[in-house]
Short mmCIF file of C-alpha atoms in Angstrom, two decimals:
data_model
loop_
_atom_site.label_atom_id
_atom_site.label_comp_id
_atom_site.label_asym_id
_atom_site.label_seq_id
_atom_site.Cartn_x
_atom_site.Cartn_y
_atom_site.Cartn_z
CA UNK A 231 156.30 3.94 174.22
CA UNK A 232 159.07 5.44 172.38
CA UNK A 233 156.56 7.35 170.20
CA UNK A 234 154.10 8.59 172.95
CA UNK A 235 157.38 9.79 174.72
CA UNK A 236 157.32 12.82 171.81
CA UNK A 237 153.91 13.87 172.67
CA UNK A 238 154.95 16.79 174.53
CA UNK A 239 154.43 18.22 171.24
CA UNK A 240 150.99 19.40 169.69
CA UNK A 241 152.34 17.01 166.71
CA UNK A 242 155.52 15.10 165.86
CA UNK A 243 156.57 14.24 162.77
CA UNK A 244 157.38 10.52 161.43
CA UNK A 245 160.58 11.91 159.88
CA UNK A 246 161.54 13.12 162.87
CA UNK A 247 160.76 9.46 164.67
CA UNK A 248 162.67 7.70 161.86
CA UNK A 249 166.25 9.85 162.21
CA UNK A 250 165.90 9.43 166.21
CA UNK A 251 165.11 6.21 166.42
CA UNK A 252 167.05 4.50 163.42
CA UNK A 253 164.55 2.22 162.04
CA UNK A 254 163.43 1.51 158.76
CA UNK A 255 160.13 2.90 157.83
CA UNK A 256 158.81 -0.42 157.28
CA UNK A 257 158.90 -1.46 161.15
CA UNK A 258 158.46 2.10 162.45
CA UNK A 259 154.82 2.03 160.32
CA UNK A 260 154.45 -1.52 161.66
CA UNK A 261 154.78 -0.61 165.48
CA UNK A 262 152.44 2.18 164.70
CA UNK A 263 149.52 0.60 163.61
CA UNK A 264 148.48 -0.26 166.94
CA UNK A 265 148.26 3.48 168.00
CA UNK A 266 146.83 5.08 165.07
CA UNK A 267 143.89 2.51 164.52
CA UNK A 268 140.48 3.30 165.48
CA UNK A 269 140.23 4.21 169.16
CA UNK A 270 143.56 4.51 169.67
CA UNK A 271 145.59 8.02 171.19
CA UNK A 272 146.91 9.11 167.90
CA UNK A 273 145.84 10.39 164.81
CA UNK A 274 147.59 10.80 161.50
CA UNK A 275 146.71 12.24 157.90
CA UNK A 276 146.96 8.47 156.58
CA UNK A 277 147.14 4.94 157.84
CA UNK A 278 148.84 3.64 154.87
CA UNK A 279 151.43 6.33 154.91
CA UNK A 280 151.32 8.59 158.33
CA UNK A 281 153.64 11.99 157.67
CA UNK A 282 152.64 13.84 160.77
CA UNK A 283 150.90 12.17 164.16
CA UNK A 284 148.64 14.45 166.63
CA UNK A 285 147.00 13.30 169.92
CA UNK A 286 143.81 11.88 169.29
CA UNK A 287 141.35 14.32 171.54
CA UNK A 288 138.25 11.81 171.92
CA UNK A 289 140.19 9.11 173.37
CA UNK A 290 142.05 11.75 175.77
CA UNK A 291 138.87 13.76 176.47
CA UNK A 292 137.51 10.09 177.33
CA UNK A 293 140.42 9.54 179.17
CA UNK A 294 140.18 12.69 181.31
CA UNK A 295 136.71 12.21 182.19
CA UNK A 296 137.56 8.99 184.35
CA UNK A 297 136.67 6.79 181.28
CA UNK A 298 139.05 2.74 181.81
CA UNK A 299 140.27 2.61 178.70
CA UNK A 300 143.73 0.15 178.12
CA UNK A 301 145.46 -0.34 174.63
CA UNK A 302 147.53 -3.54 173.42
CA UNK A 303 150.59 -1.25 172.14
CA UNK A 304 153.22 -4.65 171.06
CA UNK A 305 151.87 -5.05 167.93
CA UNK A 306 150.75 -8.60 166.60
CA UNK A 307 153.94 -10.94 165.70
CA UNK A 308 154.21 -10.66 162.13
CA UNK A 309 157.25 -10.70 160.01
CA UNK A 310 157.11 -7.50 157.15
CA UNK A 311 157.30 -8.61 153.45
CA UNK A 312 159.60 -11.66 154.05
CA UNK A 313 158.72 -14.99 152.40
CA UNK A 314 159.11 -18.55 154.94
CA UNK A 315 162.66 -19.16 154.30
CA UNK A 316 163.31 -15.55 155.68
CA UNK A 317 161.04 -15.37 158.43
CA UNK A 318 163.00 -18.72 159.28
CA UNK A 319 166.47 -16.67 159.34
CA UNK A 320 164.80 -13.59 161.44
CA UNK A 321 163.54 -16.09 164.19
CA UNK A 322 167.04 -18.29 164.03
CA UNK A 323 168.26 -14.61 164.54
CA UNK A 324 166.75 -13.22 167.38
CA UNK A 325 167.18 -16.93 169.44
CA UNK A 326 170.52 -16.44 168.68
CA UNK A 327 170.51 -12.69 170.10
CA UNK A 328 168.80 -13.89 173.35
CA UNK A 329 171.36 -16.73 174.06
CA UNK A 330 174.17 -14.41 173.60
CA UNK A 331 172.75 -11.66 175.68
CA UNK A 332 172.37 -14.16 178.63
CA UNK A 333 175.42 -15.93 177.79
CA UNK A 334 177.41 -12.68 178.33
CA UNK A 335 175.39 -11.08 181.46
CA UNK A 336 176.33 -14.72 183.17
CA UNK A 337 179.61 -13.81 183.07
CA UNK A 338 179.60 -9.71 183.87
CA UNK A 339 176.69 -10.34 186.48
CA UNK A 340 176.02 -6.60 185.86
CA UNK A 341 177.33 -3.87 182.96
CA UNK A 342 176.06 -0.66 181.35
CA UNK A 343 173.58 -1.19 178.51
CA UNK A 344 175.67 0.86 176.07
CA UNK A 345 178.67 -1.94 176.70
CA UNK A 346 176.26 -5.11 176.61
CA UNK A 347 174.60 -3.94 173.07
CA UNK A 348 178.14 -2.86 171.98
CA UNK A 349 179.63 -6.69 172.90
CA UNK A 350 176.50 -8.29 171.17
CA UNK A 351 176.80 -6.00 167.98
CA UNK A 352 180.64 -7.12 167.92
CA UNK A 353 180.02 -10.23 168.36
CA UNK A 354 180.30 -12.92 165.53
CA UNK A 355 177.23 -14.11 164.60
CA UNK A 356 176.59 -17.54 164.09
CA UNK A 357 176.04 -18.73 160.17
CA UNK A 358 171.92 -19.32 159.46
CA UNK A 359 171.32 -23.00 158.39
CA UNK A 360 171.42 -23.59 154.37
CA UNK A 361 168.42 -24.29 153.05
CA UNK A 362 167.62 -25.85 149.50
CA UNK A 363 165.48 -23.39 148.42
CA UNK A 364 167.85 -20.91 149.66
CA UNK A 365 171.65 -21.45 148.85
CA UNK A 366 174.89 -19.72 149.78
CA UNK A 367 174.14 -19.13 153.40
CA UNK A 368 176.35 -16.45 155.24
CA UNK A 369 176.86 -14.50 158.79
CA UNK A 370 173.87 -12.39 159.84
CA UNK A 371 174.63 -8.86 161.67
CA UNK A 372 172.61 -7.33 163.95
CA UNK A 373 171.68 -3.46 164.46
CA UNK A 374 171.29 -1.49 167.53
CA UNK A 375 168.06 -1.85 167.81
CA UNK A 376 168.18 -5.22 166.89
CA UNK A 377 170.20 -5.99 170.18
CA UNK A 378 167.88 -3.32 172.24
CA UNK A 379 164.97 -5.14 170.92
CA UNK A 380 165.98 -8.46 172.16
CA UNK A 381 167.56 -6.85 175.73
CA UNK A 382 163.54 -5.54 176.43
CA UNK A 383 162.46 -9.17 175.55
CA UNK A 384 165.30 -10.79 177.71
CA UNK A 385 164.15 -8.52 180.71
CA UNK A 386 160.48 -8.94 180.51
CA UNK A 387 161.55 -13.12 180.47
CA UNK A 388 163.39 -12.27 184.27
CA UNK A 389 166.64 -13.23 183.09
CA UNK A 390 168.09 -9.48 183.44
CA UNK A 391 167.00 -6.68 185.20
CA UNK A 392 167.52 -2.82 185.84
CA UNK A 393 169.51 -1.53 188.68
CA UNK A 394 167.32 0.00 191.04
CA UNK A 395 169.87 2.77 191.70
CA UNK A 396 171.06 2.97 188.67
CA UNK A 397 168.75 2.43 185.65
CA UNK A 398 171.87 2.12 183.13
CA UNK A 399 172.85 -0.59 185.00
CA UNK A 400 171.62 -3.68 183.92
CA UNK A 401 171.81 -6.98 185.96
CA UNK A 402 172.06 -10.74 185.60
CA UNK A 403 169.30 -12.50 187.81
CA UNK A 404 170.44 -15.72 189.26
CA UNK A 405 168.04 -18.73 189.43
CA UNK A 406 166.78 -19.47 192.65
CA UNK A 407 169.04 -21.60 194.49
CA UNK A 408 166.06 -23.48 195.61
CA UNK A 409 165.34 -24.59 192.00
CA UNK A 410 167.40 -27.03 190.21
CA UNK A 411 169.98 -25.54 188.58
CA UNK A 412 170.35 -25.81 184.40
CA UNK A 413 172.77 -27.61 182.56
CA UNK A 414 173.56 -30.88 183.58
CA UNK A 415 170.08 -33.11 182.56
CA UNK A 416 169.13 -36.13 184.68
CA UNK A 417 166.87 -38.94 182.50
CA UNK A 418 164.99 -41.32 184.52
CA UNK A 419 162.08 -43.53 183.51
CA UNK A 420 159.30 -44.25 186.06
CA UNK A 421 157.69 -47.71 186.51
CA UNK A 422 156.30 -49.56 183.61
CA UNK A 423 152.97 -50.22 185.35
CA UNK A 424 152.36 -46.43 185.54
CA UNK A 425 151.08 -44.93 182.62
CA UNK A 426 151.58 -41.37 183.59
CA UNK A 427 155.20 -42.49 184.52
CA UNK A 428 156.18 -44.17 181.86
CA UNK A 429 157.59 -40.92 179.64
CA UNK A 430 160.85 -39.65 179.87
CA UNK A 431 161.07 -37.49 183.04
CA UNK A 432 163.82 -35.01 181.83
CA UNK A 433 165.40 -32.65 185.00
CA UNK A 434 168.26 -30.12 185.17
CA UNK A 435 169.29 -30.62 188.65
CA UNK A 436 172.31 -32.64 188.86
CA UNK A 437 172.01 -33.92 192.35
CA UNK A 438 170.91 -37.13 192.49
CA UNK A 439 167.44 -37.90 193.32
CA UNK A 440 166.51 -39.82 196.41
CA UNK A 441 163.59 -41.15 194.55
CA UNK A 442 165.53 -41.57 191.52
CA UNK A 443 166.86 -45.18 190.82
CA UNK A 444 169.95 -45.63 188.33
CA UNK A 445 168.44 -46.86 185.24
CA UNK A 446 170.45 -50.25 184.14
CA UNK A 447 168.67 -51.01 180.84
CA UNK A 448 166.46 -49.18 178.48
CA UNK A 449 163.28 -51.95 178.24
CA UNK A 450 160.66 -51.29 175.22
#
């Protein structure tokens, strides 16, 4: 969306996308790829490296002629160039992004944007496991768009929202207080005789049950 914002433009130049929107080339040209392949709404001089994107005018004439048309634009989850150990550290990094984000909007309820990605860049980051085949370890930092990234993902999951008024604004949603609330985990074990009760039934409300009995002993 970021990119099709620009097309007020005949053209716009992928230069001009990377100083505006900070990222490296390597993930701009991956979130591309999804709007420059066939029948999508831009064109560019070359897939492998795209120096200037135009509209592409079969799709839009298609478009303007009443044609349905709809277009996956969040490209496939793929991790650029990395090996498995740091595809590992990536995912361990954005998990720990998301927790932090909701950690913090639990306890504003509601802040600018600007001040919630400033908090999570400042924030210490927590060290990445060691690994064996990859030793010394160390904090991992996180960019702007890093944080931005995550804040989209942490919205689309319901945990945050917009302000309605005010779009800068962005909210902490409360869980339903009809739905258990998380943190405190209840384990009881159903009858033996009952196959489909007989796992662990694991819940995060920490009211007692009134079909719950207190478990005494663990029988196997």
């Amino acid at each position: 969306m970021f990119v099709l914002l620009h097309f007020n433009a005949q053209e716009v130049r992928v230069q001009q996308l990377l100083q505006e929107s900070g990222l490296s080339a390597a993930v701009l040209l991956h979130a591309l790829q999804p709007l420059i392949a066939d029948g999508g709404p831009l064109t560019c001089s070359s897939e492998e490296e795209p120096t200037v994107l135009q509209l592409n005018q079969q799709v839009a004439s298609r478009s303007l002629q009443g044609a349905p048309a709809s277009l996956q634009l969040l490209p496939r989850q793929t991790y650029l160039n990395v090996d498995e150990d740091a595809a590992g550290t990536l995912e361990r990094k954005r998990n720990f992004i998301y927790c932090l984000i909701v950690h913090i909007m639990k306890q504003e309820k509601e802040m600018h944007i600007d001040n919630l990605v400033f908090k999570v860049s400042r924030r210490p980051s927590a060290p990445p496991p060691h690994s064996a085949r990859s030793p010394g370890g160390g904090r991992f930092g996180c960019s702007t768009g890093d944080v931005l990234s995550c804040i989209m993902h942490v919205m689309n999951k319901g945990c945050v929202r917009r302000n309605d008024d005010n779009p800068h604004i962005v909210e902490f949603v409360p869980e339903d207080p009809a739905t258990p609330q998380k943190g405190h985990a209840q384990i009881s074990f159903g009858h033996a005789g009952s196959r489909k009760d007989s796992t662990a039934d694991i819940r995060c409300d920490p009211r007692p049950h009134a079909h719950t009995q207190p478990v005494t002993a663990a029988q196997f």
